[in-house]
Tab-separated table of C-alpha atoms in Angstrom:
chain	number	residue	atom	x	y	z
O	229	UNK	CA	0.000	0.000	0.000
O	230	UNK	CA	1.311	3.434	-0.847
O	231	UNK	CA	1.404	6.373	1.488
O	232	UNK	CA	-0.580	8.709	-0.718
O	233	UNK	CA	-3.953	9.898	0.455
O	234	UNK	CA	-6.899	8.663	-1.593
O	235	UNK	CA	-8.454	12.135	-1.665
O	236	UNK	CA	-5.895	14.695	-2.628
O	237	UNK	CA	-6.161	17.957	-4.515
O	238	UNK	CA	-3.649	18.040	-7.358
O	239	UNK	CA	-1.034	20.798	-7.572
O	240	UNK	CA	-2.266	21.860	-11.010
O	241	UNK	CA	-5.866	22.058	-9.839
O	242	UNK	CA	-4.859	23.956	-6.708
O	243	UNK	CA	-2.699	26.506	-8.525
O	244	UNK	CA	-5.275	27.195	-11.258
O	245	UNK	CA	-8.018	27.654	-8.656
O	246	UNK	CA	-5.852	29.990	-6.562
O	247	UNK	CA	-5.075	32.147	-9.598
O	248	UNK	CA	-8.754	32.414	-10.595
O	249	UNK	CA	-9.902	33.262	-7.076
O	250	UNK	CA	-7.076	35.770	-6.627
O	251	UNK	CA	-8.144	37.587	-9.806
O	252	UNK	CA	-11.736	37.623	-8.589
O	253	UNK	CA	-10.629	39.097	-5.249
O	254	UNK	CA	-8.734	41.848	-7.059
O	255	UNK	CA	-11.729	42.436	-9.346
O	256	UNK	CA	-14.018	42.764	-6.323
O	257	UNK	CA	-11.580	45.211	-4.779
O	258	UNK	CA	-11.520	47.331	-7.953
O	259	UNK	CA	-15.332	47.457	-7.927
O	260	UNK	CA	-15.209	48.982	-4.442
O	261	UNK	CA	-13.126	51.808	-5.928
O	262	UNK	CA	-15.411	52.618	-8.873
O	263	UNK	CA	-18.917	51.982	-7.487
O	264	UNK	CA	-20.232	54.378	-4.839
O	265	UNK	CA	-21.109	52.927	-1.458
O	266	UNK	CA	-24.695	52.708	-0.332
O	267	UNK	CA	-26.979	50.836	2.042
O	268	UNK	CA	-30.551	49.791	2.650
O	269	UNK	CA	-32.016	49.838	6.109
O	270	UNK	CA	-32.410	46.352	7.542
O	271	UNK	CA	-34.803	44.584	9.875
O	272	UNK	CA	-35.031	41.125	11.424
O	273	UNK	CA	-37.579	38.699	9.969
O	274	UNK	CA	-37.870	35.259	11.567
O	275	UNK	CA	-34.412	35.674	13.028
O	276	UNK	CA	-32.865	36.601	9.650
O	277	UNK	CA	-31.664	39.986	8.465
O	278	UNK	CA	-33.881	41.411	5.703
O	279	UNK	CA	-33.675	44.539	3.552
O	280	UNK	CA	-36.350	47.227	3.934
O	281	UNK	CA	-37.461	48.186	0.420
O	282	UNK	CA	-37.324	51.863	-0.530
O	283	UNK	CA	-34.733	52.820	2.105
O	284	UNK	CA	-31.578	52.881	-0.029
O	285	UNK	CA	-29.214	55.813	0.472
O	286	UNK	CA	-25.694	56.473	-0.784
O	287	UNK	CA	-22.995	56.720	1.879
O	288	UNK	CA	-20.026	59.033	2.089
O	289	UNK	CA	-16.371	58.251	2.715
O	290	UNK	CA	-16.719	54.482	2.587
O	291	UNK	CA	-13.235	53.758	1.194
O	292	UNK	CA	-11.937	50.204	1.410
O	293	UNK	CA	-8.126	50.005	1.723
O	294	UNK	CA	-6.300	48.027	-0.969
O	295	UNK	CA	-4.299	45.983	1.531
O	296	UNK	CA	-7.534	44.475	2.841
O	297	UNK	CA	-8.152	42.903	-0.562
O	298	UNK	CA	-5.335	40.505	0.276
O	299	UNK	CA	-6.097	39.932	3.954
O	300	UNK	CA	-9.767	39.165	3.242
O	301	UNK	CA	-9.256	35.345	3.040
O	302	UNK	CA	-8.024	35.420	6.635
O	303	UNK	CA	-10.559	38.000	7.836
O	304	UNK	CA	-13.402	35.612	6.969
O	305	UNK	CA	-12.191	33.368	9.790
O	306	UNK	CA	-13.455	35.897	12.332
O	307	UNK	CA	-16.057	37.722	10.242
O	308	UNK	CA	-19.847	37.194	10.109
O	309	UNK	CA	-19.402	33.957	8.117
O	310	UNK	CA	-16.683	32.579	10.407
O	311	UNK	CA	-18.762	29.711	11.819
O	312	UNK	CA	-19.768	28.591	8.331
O	313	UNK	CA	-16.217	28.773	6.962
O	314	UNK	CA	-14.637	26.925	9.883
O	315	UNK	CA	-17.378	24.272	9.878
O	316	UNK	CA	-16.833	23.624	6.165
O	317	UNK	CA	-13.060	23.377	6.567
O	318	UNK	CA	-13.335	20.919	9.460
O	319	UNK	CA	-15.923	18.934	7.515
O	320	UNK	CA	-13.738	18.435	4.441
O	321	UNK	CA	-10.704	17.558	6.594
O	322	UNK	CA	-12.695	14.813	8.313
O	323	UNK	CA	-13.977	13.574	4.948
O	324	UNK	CA	-10.437	13.518	3.531
O	325	UNK	CA	-9.004	11.664	6.535
O	326	UNK	CA	-11.839	9.151	6.741
O	327	UNK	CA	-11.801	8.253	3.060
O	328	UNK	CA	-8.053	7.745	3.146
O	329	UNK	CA	-8.440	5.250	5.992
O	330	UNK	CA	-11.262	3.473	4.148
O	331	UNK	CA	-9.139	3.342	1.007
O	332	UNK	CA	-6.201	1.844	2.863
O	333	UNK	CA	-8.479	-0.749	4.437
O	334	UNK	CA	-9.487	-2.012	0.985
O	335	UNK	CA	-13.165	-1.319	1.600
O	336	UNK	CA	-13.580	1.065	-1.329
O	337	UNK	CA	-11.965	-1.462	-3.672
O	338	UNK	CA	-14.240	-4.180	-2.280
O	339	UNK	CA	-17.370	-2.051	-2.807
O	340	UNK	CA	-16.372	-1.321	-6.389
O	341	UNK	CA	-15.977	-5.034	-7.138
O	342	UNK	CA	-19.453	-5.709	-5.742
O	343	UNK	CA	-21.025	-2.905	-7.750
O	344	UNK	CA	-19.330	-3.944	-10.986
O	345	UNK	CA	-20.640	-7.490	-10.565
O	346	UNK	CA	-24.160	-6.238	-9.848
O	347	UNK	CA	-24.491	-3.312	-12.267
O	348	UNK	CA	-21.779	-3.882	-14.878
O	349	UNK	CA	-24.353	-4.813	-17.519
O	350	UNK	CA	-26.885	-2.118	-16.588
O	351	UNK	CA	-24.656	0.841	-15.955
O	352	UNK	CA	-26.885	3.399	-17.631
O	353	UNK	CA	-29.850	2.374	-15.485
O	354	UNK	CA	-27.604	2.899	-12.487
O	355	UNK	CA	-26.640	6.316	-13.865
O	356	UNK	CA	-30.295	7.251	-14.205
O	357	UNK	CA	-31.108	6.127	-10.658
O	358	UNK	CA	-28.176	8.012	-9.136
O	359	UNK	CA	-28.975	11.236	-10.992
O	360	UNK	CA	-32.606	10.979	-9.874
O	361	UNK	CA	-31.588	10.249	-6.265
O	362	UNK	CA	-29.353	13.300	-5.968
O	363	UNK	CA	-31.761	15.561	-7.857
O	364	UNK	CA	-34.673	14.598	-5.611
O	365	UNK	CA	-32.683	15.294	-2.463
O	366	UNK	CA	-31.884	18.754	-3.786
O	367	UNK	CA	-35.351	19.502	-5.159
O	368	UNK	CA	-37.487	18.126	-2.332
O	369	UNK	CA	-35.362	18.528	0.786
O	370	UNK	CA	-33.044	21.353	-0.255
O	371	UNK	CA	-30.060	19.113	0.499
O	372	UNK	CA	-26.919	20.205	-1.282
O	373	UNK	CA	-23.719	20.619	0.721
O	374	UNK	CA	-24.546	17.642	2.972
O	375	UNK	CA	-24.248	15.304	-0.043
O	376	UNK	CA	-20.594	16.216	-0.622
O	377	UNK	CA	-19.524	13.272	1.551
O	378	UNK	CA	-20.995	10.888	-1.038
O	379	UNK	CA	-19.151	12.407	-4.008
O	380	UNK	CA	-15.900	10.373	-3.637
O	381	UNK	CA	-17.906	7.145	-3.529
O	382	UNK	CA	-19.803	8.019	-6.707
O	383	UNK	CA	-16.550	8.952	-8.451
O	384	UNK	CA	-15.058	5.576	-7.597
O	385	UNK	CA	-18.241	3.977	-8.897
O	386	UNK	CA	-17.789	5.940	-12.117
O	387	UNK	CA	-14.258	4.565	-12.418
O	388	UNK	CA	-15.582	1.047	-11.866
O	389	UNK	CA	-18.154	1.503	-14.644
O	390	UNK	CA	-15.379	2.527	-17.049
O	391	UNK	CA	-16.115	6.266	-16.947
O	392	UNK	CA	-14.198	9.231	-15.511
O	393	UNK	CA	-14.342	11.554	-12.509
O	394	UNK	CA	-16.416	14.108	-14.449
O	395	UNK	CA	-19.228	11.574	-14.847
O	396	UNK	CA	-18.951	10.850	-11.114
O	397	UNK	CA	-19.278	14.540	-10.342
O	398	UNK	CA	-22.166	14.828	-12.789
O	399	UNK	CA	-24.123	11.972	-11.208
O	400	UNK	CA	-23.665	13.399	-7.707
O	401	UNK	CA	-22.755	17.058	-7.163
O	402	UNK	CA	-24.094	18.397	-10.465
O	403	UNK	CA	-27.303	16.394	-10.080
O	404	UNK	CA	-27.823	17.703	-6.531
O	405	UNK	CA	-27.229	21.245	-7.788
O	406	UNK	CA	-29.726	20.831	-10.630
O	407	UNK	CA	-32.300	19.408	-8.251
O	408	UNK	CA	-31.756	22.262	-5.812
O	409	UNK	CA	-32.368	24.716	-8.660
O	410	UNK	CA	-35.485	22.935	-9.960
O	411	UNK	CA	-37.063	23.208	-6.521
O	412	UNK	CA	-40.396	21.509	-5.874
O	413	UNK	CA	-40.507	21.536	-2.046
O	414	UNK	CA	-37.056	22.993	-1.264
O	415	UNK	CA	-37.611	24.850	2.037
O	416	UNK	CA	-34.424	26.938	1.816
O	417	UNK	CA	-35.159	28.717	-1.464
O	418	UNK	CA	-38.724	28.047	-2.615
O	419	UNK	CA	-40.210	27.837	0.887
O	420	UNK	CA	-38.558	30.999	2.229
O	421	UNK	CA	-39.186	32.977	-0.977
O	422	UNK	CA	-42.886	32.069	-1.029
O	423	UNK	CA	-43.291	32.916	2.656
O	424	UNK	CA	-41.702	36.343	2.181
O	425	UNK	CA	-43.908	36.926	-0.881
O	426	UNK	CA	-47.091	36.070	1.012
O	427	UNK	CA	-47.802	32.983	-1.135
O	428	UNK	CA	-49.138	29.645	0.164
O	429	UNK	CA	-46.288	27.350	1.142
O	430	UNK	CA	-45.082	25.186	-1.760
O	431	UNK	CA	-47.938	26.281	-4.006
O	432	UNK	CA	-47.539	25.836	-7.768
O	433	UNK	CA	-45.857	22.463	-7.273
O	434	UNK	CA	-47.397	20.913	-10.415
O	435	UNK	CA	-45.666	23.351	-12.758
O	436	UNK	CA	-42.408	22.887	-10.841
O	437	UNK	CA	-42.555	19.079	-11.095
O	438	UNK	CA	-42.645	19.483	-14.884
O	439	UNK	CA	-39.582	21.743	-14.673
O	440	UNK	CA	-37.781	19.102	-12.565
O	441	UNK	CA	-38.582	16.394	-15.120
O	442	UNK	CA	-37.251	18.536	-17.982
O	443	UNK	CA	-34.044	19.307	-16.075
O	444	UNK	CA	-33.595	15.613	-15.265
O	445	UNK	CA	-33.898	14.664	-18.928
O	446	UNK	CA	-31.375	17.306	-19.998
O	447	UNK	CA	-28.797	16.345	-17.367
O	448	UNK	CA	-29.160	12.615	-17.979
O	449	UNK	CA	-28.840	13.161	-21.739
O	450	UNK	CA	-25.713	15.277	-21.214
O	451	UNK	CA	-24.064	12.605	-19.042
O	452	UNK	CA	-25.174	9.754	-21.321
O	453	UNK	CA	-23.679	11.334	-24.441
O	454	UNK	CA	-20.393	12.130	-22.716
O	455	UNK	CA	-20.149	8.626	-21.209
O	456	UNK	CA	-20.737	7.018	-24.618
O	457	UNK	CA	-18.037	9.219	-26.130
O	458	UNK	CA	-15.342	8.290	-23.616
O	459	UNK	CA	-16.307	4.602	-23.784
O	460	UNK	CA	-15.440	4.692	-27.480
O	461	UNK	CA	-12.283	6.731	-26.895
O	462	UNK	CA	-11.093	6.976	-23.259
O	463	UNK	CA	-8.535	9.613	-24.284
O	464	UNK	CA	-11.450	11.921	-25.163
O	465	UNK	CA	-12.002	12.442	-21.447
O	466	UNK	CA	-10.998	15.949	-20.326
O	467	UNK	CA	-9.318	14.412	-17.279
O	468	UNK	CA	-7.843	11.328	-18.937
O	469	UNK	CA	-4.304	11.717	-17.593
O	470	UNK	CA	-5.381	12.897	-14.136
O	471	UNK	CA	-7.758	9.960	-13.787
O	472	UNK	CA	-5.112	7.466	-14.844
O	473	UNK	CA	-2.935	8.593	-11.953
O	474	UNK	CA	-5.856	8.308	-9.550
O	475	UNK	CA	-6.920	4.874	-10.794
O	476	UNK	CA	-3.451	3.512	-10.022
O	477	UNK	CA	-4.324	3.906	-6.338
O	478	UNK	CA	-7.057	1.301	-6.703
O	479	UNK	CA	-5.606	-1.006	-9.297
O	480	UNK	CA	-7.979	-2.562	-11.799
O	481	UNK	CA	-11.282	-2.266	-9.951
O	482	UNK	CA	-13.042	-4.164	-12.709
O	483	UNK	CA	-10.855	-7.264	-12.410
O	484	UNK	CA	-12.557	-8.652	-9.303
O	485	UNK	CA	-9.149	-9.418	-7.802
O	486	UNK	CA	-9.424	-10.681	-4.223
O	487	UNK	CA	-7.992	-8.641	-1.348
O	488	UNK	CA	-5.874	-10.019	1.495
O	489	UNK	CA	-8.400	-9.069	4.174
O	490	UNK	CA	-11.504	-9.728	2.105
O	491	UNK	CA	-13.019	-12.036	4.733
O	492	UNK	CA	-13.510	-9.029	7.025
O	493	UNK	CA	-14.618	-6.482	4.436
O	494	UNK	CA	-18.236	-7.643	4.212
O	495	UNK	CA	-18.780	-6.655	7.841
O	496	UNK	CA	-16.801	-3.478	7.264
O	497	UNK	CA	-19.145	-2.423	4.455
O	498	UNK	CA	-22.210	-3.069	6.636
O	499	UNK	CA	-20.833	-0.851	9.407
O	500	UNK	CA	-20.002	1.994	7.049
O	501	UNK	CA	-23.338	1.619	5.224
O	502	UNK	CA	-25.106	1.894	8.582
O	503	UNK	CA	-23.306	5.188	9.283
O	504	UNK	CA	-24.334	6.500	5.849
O	505	UNK	CA	-27.893	5.448	6.628
O	506	UNK	CA	-27.802	7.475	9.838
O	507	UNK	CA	-26.510	10.489	7.873
O	508	UNK	CA	-29.313	10.216	5.297
O	509	UNK	CA	-31.967	9.846	8.023
O	510	UNK	CA	-30.543	12.907	9.757
O	511	UNK	CA	-30.709	14.875	6.506
O	512	UNK	CA	-34.369	13.915	6.030
O	513	UNK	CA	-35.151	14.741	9.675
O	514	UNK	CA	-33.620	18.175	9.146
O	515	UNK	CA	-36.319	18.858	6.556
O	516	UNK	CA	-38.933	18.638	9.309
O	517	UNK	CA	-36.926	19.997	12.254
O	518	UNK	CA	-35.039	23.167	11.288
O	519	UNK	CA	-32.849	23.034	14.416
O	520	UNK	CA	-31.274	19.818	13.111
O	521	UNK	CA	-30.393	21.293	9.703
O	522	UNK	CA	-28.609	24.234	11.330
O	523	UNK	CA	-25.928	21.907	12.733
O	524	UNK	CA	-26.008	19.283	9.988
O	525	UNK	CA	-22.377	19.563	8.853
O	526	UNK	CA	-20.718	18.990	12.257
O	527	UNK	CA	-23.139	16.202	13.182
O	528	UNK	CA	-22.652	14.484	9.829
O	529	UNK	CA	-18.888	14.816	10.140
O	530	UNK	CA	-18.902	13.118	13.545
O	531	UNK	CA	-21.162	10.276	12.375
O	532	UNK	CA	-19.104	9.830	9.232
O	533	UNK	CA	-15.864	9.826	11.245
O	534	UNK	CA	-17.072	7.264	13.795
O	535	UNK	CA	-18.511	4.976	11.138
O	536	UNK	CA	-15.404	5.184	8.959
O	537	UNK	CA	-12.891	4.574	11.724
O	538	UNK	CA	-14.918	1.711	13.208
O	539	UNK	CA	-15.234	0.135	9.768
O	540	UNK	CA	-11.482	0.459	9.198
O	541	UNK	CA	-10.780	-1.129	12.581
O	542	UNK	CA	-13.005	-4.129	11.794
O	543	UNK	CA	-11.326	-4.574	8.385
O	544	UNK	CA	-7.986	-5.528	10.027
O	545	UNK	CA	-6.059	-4.049	7.140
O	546	UNK	CA	-2.838	-3.873	9.113
O	547	UNK	CA	-2.165	-0.160	8.751
O	548	UNK	CA	-2.000	2.569	11.385
O	549	UNK	CA	-5.422	4.164	11.339
O	550	UNK	CA	-4.460	7.415	13.056
O	551	UNK	CA	-1.411	7.928	10.835
O	552	UNK	CA	-3.413	7.293	7.659
O	553	UNK	CA	-6.134	9.633	8.894
O	554	UNK	CA	-3.606	12.453	9.350
O	555	UNK	CA	-2.162	11.766	5.886
O	556	UNK	CA	-5.662	12.095	4.455
O	557	UNK	CA	-6.170	15.436	6.181
O	558	UNK	CA	-2.879	16.638	4.732
O	559	UNK	CA	-3.992	15.678	1.239
O	560	UNK	CA	-7.208	17.702	1.414
O	561	UNK	CA	-5.973	20.584	3.619
O	562	UNK	CA	-4.994	22.907	0.720
O	563	UNK	CA	-8.697	23.137	-0.136
O	564	UNK	CA	-9.134	25.222	3.021
O	565	UNK	CA	-7.329	28.134	1.359
O	566	UNK	CA	-9.615	27.876	-1.689
O	567	UNK	CA	-12.679	28.056	0.549
O	568	UNK	CA	-11.306	31.101	2.366
O	569	UNK	CA	-10.513	32.842	-0.930
O	570	UNK	CA	-13.965	32.034	-2.358
O	571	UNK	CA	-15.645	33.531	0.714
O	572	UNK	CA	-13.284	36.530	0.567
O	573	UNK	CA	-14.922	37.844	-2.623
O	574	UNK	CA	-18.231	38.356	-0.826
O	575	UNK	CA	-16.336	39.756	2.188
O	576	UNK	CA	-14.681	42.441	0.038
O	577	UNK	CA	-17.901	43.460	-1.737
O	578	UNK	CA	-19.870	43.627	1.527
O	579	UNK	CA	-17.266	45.491	3.568
O	580	UNK	CA	-16.542	47.755	0.633
O	581	UNK	CA	-20.141	48.956	0.937
O	582	UNK	CA	-21.220	48.271	-2.651
O	583	UNK	CA	-23.394	45.161	-2.295
O	584	UNK	CA	-26.536	47.192	-1.656
O	585	UNK	CA	-25.597	49.650	-4.406
O	586	UNK	CA	-25.511	46.839	-6.954
O	587	UNK	CA	-28.910	45.610	-5.764
O	588	UNK	CA	-30.310	49.140	-5.988
O	589	UNK	CA	-29.093	49.760	-9.551
O	590	UNK	CA	-30.540	46.498	-10.915
O	591	UNK	CA	-33.862	46.828	-9.072
O	592	UNK	CA	-34.292	50.396	-10.341
O	593	UNK	CA	-33.674	49.250	-13.911
O	594	UNK	CA	-36.200	46.403	-13.510
O	595	UNK	CA	-38.876	48.804	-12.224
O	596	UNK	CA	-38.790	50.656	-15.552
O	597	UNK	CA	-39.673	47.578	-17.630
O	598	UNK	CA	-42.873	45.645	-18.237
O	599	UNK	CA	-43.634	42.212	-16.811
O	600	UNK	CA	-41.546	40.372	-19.431
O	601	UNK	CA	-38.526	42.603	-18.934
O	602	UNK	CA	-38.948	42.599	-15.164
O	603	UNK	CA	-38.873	38.820	-14.831
O	604	UNK	CA	-35.613	38.706	-16.800
O	605	UNK	CA	-34.150	41.537	-14.712
O	606	UNK	CA	-35.130	39.750	-11.488
O	607	UNK	CA	-33.486	36.582	-12.794
O	608	UNK	CA	-30.300	38.508	-13.647
O	609	UNK	CA	-30.337	40.270	-10.271
O	610	UNK	CA	-30.348	36.936	-8.435
O	611	UNK	CA	-27.695	35.555	-10.806
O	612	UNK	CA	-25.473	38.523	-9.956
O	613	UNK	CA	-25.969	38.246	-6.204
O	614	UNK	CA	-25.410	34.473	-6.339
O	615	UNK	CA	-21.839	35.201	-7.391
O	616	UNK	CA	-21.225	36.833	-4.011
O	617	UNK	CA	-23.741	35.129	-1.687
O	618	UNK	CA	-24.137	31.388	-2.194
O	619	UNK	CA	-26.667	30.726	0.604
O	620	UNK	CA	-30.141	30.409	-0.908
O	621	UNK	CA	-32.051	31.349	2.243
O	622	UNK	CA	-29.756	34.338	2.898
O	623	UNK	CA	-30.421	35.630	-0.620
O	624	UNK	CA	-34.145	35.140	-0.152
O	625	UNK	CA	-34.197	37.338	2.949
O	626	UNK	CA	-32.052	39.936	1.216
O	627	UNK	CA	-33.858	40.053	-2.111
O	628	UNK	CA	-37.498	39.068	-1.708
O	629	UNK	CA	-38.402	42.315	0.156
O	630	UNK	CA	-37.232	44.099	-3.018
O	631	UNK	CA	-38.524	41.573	-5.568
O	632	UNK	CA	-42.047	41.157	-4.167
O	633	UNK	CA	-43.115	44.844	-4.369
O	634	UNK	CA	-41.256	45.194	-7.680
O	635	UNK	CA	-43.322	42.318	-9.131
O	636	UNK	CA	-46.544	43.984	-7.952
O	637	UNK	CA	-45.452	47.295	-9.486
O	638	UNK	CA	-45.009	45.845	-12.984
O	639	UNK	CA	-47.949	43.403	-12.833
O	640	UNK	CA	-45.865	40.248	-12.421
O	641	UNK	CA	-47.325	37.355	-10.424
O	642	UNK	CA	-45.638	36.367	-7.188
O	643	UNK	CA	-45.215	32.772	-8.370
O	644	UNK	CA	-43.257	33.847	-11.445
O	645	UNK	CA	-41.059	36.154	-9.366
O	646	UNK	CA	-40.321	33.294	-6.956
O	647	UNK	CA	-39.495	30.996	-9.881
O	648	UNK	CA	-37.086	33.626	-11.243
O	649	UNK	CA	-35.448	33.698	-7.817
O	650	UNK	CA	-35.090	29.894	-7.684
O	651	UNK	CA	-33.562	29.747	-11.173
O	652	UNK	CA	-31.167	32.603	-10.452
O	653	UNK	CA	-30.094	31.095	-7.156
O	654	UNK	CA	-29.522	27.548	-8.295
O	655	UNK	CA	-27.797	26.359	-11.430
O	656	UNK	CA	-24.760	28.650	-11.199
O	657	UNK	CA	-23.930	27.225	-7.765
O	658	UNK	CA	-22.069	24.604	-9.769
O	659	UNK	CA	-20.391	27.152	-12.044
O	660	UNK	CA	-19.251	30.135	-9.965
O	661	UNK	CA	-15.784	29.654	-8.392
O	662	UNK	CA	-16.898	31.878	-5.510
O	663	UNK	CA	-19.188	29.081	-4.355
O	664	UNK	CA	-17.310	27.374	-1.533
O	665	UNK	CA	-19.223	24.125	-2.054
O	666	UNK	CA	-18.030	23.826	-5.655
O	667	UNK	CA	-14.422	24.396	-4.620
O	668	UNK	CA	-14.792	21.780	-1.843
O	669	UNK	CA	-16.245	19.279	-4.295
O	670	UNK	CA	-13.510	19.793	-6.882
O	671	UNK	CA	-10.945	19.620	-4.090
O	672	UNK	CA	-12.076	16.051	-3.402
O	673	UNK	CA	-11.258	15.103	-7.003
O	674	UNK	CA	-8.568	15.459	-9.646
O	675	UNK	CA	-10.695	17.922	-11.620
O	676	UNK	CA	-9.362	21.485	-11.871
O	677	UNK	CA	-11.766	24.402	-12.051
O	678	UNK	CA	-10.796	25.338	-15.662
O	679	UNK	CA	-11.582	21.795	-16.833
O	680	UNK	CA	-14.825	21.761	-14.867
O	681	UNK	CA	-15.777	25.079	-16.459
O	682	UNK	CA	-14.955	23.763	-19.932
O	683	UNK	CA	-17.002	20.608	-19.341
O	684	UNK	CA	-20.105	22.304	-17.912
O	685	UNK	CA	-20.253	25.701	-19.647
O	686	UNK	CA	-22.242	24.415	-22.635
O	687	UNK	CA	-24.758	22.783	-20.305
O	688	UNK	CA	-24.951	25.933	-18.184
O	689	UNK	CA	-25.622	28.115	-21.242
O	690	UNK	CA	-28.344	25.700	-22.339
O	691	UNK	CA	-29.940	25.940	-18.884
O	692	UNK	CA	-29.674	29.731	-18.999
O	693	UNK	CA	-31.646	29.839	-22.264
O	694	UNK	CA	-34.133	27.274	-20.930
O	695	UNK	CA	-34.621	29.253	-17.697
O	696	UNK	CA	-35.428	32.420	-19.640
O	697	UNK	CA	-37.827	30.514	-21.914
O	698	UNK	CA	-39.638	28.940	-18.942
O	699	UNK	CA	-39.940	32.286	-17.165
O	700	UNK	CA	-41.393	33.974	-20.248
O	701	UNK	CA	-43.782	31.039	-20.695
O	702	UNK	CA	-44.818	31.378	-17.052
O	703	UNK	CA	-45.695	35.040	-17.664
O	704	UNK	CA	-47.676	34.128	-20.793
O	705	UNK	CA	-49.776	31.443	-19.059
O	706	UNK	CA	-50.254	33.551	-15.938
O	707	UNK	CA	-48.544	31.114	-13.578
């Protein structure tokens, strides 16, 4: 067994991501120099800070020093988002350490052999089921970041089926993101937005189920075509060389070769599967009990850690569990800097005093259009803010007090305005490098951000056009 960690961000991926995020930080800093500062008054609604519409005023002397552009990644560790940032960093370190131990134990290899035997001849059915599973969790329960822990497993499954890490990401993270965007009962975007707009909770679900089905078909078709292409020519994969290096860690997972400690691995899999079952039950419970969802990451990390270490102990693989766990943390640790830099962009814009100014400019432009123009402007407003604020519920509390009266002003229905919000909040979560979750997910793989962008940009543009078409249709039919 080698001493490499099974989850390890590559140097190339790390450097390219750092460069992109650094340029975005500088760009955010420049915006603070050219856009005048301003602010809305704020109030507390259900324990969340919300903007008071019609209270915007420009501010004087709100200069943001240049040197703080470069200290922002560290300032987020004690800023308003500190708890979120630190929780995410600890979460990915535990995931990295645990998966390294499980890899060393041979359990991941063992699982892949089982799955190849069971699904090797029906791989595309398995693809369809996995995409549906992740999309439903995002669409119904609003589960997104909690599913990150399952991404490495799905990527290994993709390897076992003869595909690449991009397909693994597509079946898991991208599917969860698409489901989150095509919300049907998602309480964190759809639920909050409808409540703030005075609409019945989760009303209009029939129209939204159709949207979910359309998005499912598009994503499955995208993955199916790409998988067929790389089956014919493996070198056509955008991550062909990176994946080859990663696959060497697991040998030929399709050979069915027996492992030295295979007699213990069946029990090991049952223990780890039980811990995953507890995690999934906790996620579902969080849908009904909001207090549980507020601490989901640390609780999931602890359950995942206990289950993984206990499973490794039962496997009797002969390695030093604690040492391998530390090696795994070291492999994933550089991702912490990427998360801090991603969060720094929002930190610079907010502390530079221009976040509210940007909201004001776009909302004023939307107020001068008719219902068709307004729905597109609302969509673009949320798309813009999503670059800086990834939390769906936080955006809802910030924007819906502006969007709801704006929709009334131009004769736009509340349901259409909420749908514009959901579309603007969702799909680009898996495109914008300022989204910490995307950088975490890529950090668990060999995929660099530039290659991820190249692979998904066509799909994202297609969804952009589709979103606009659906919103215009919704106005036409009076949704």
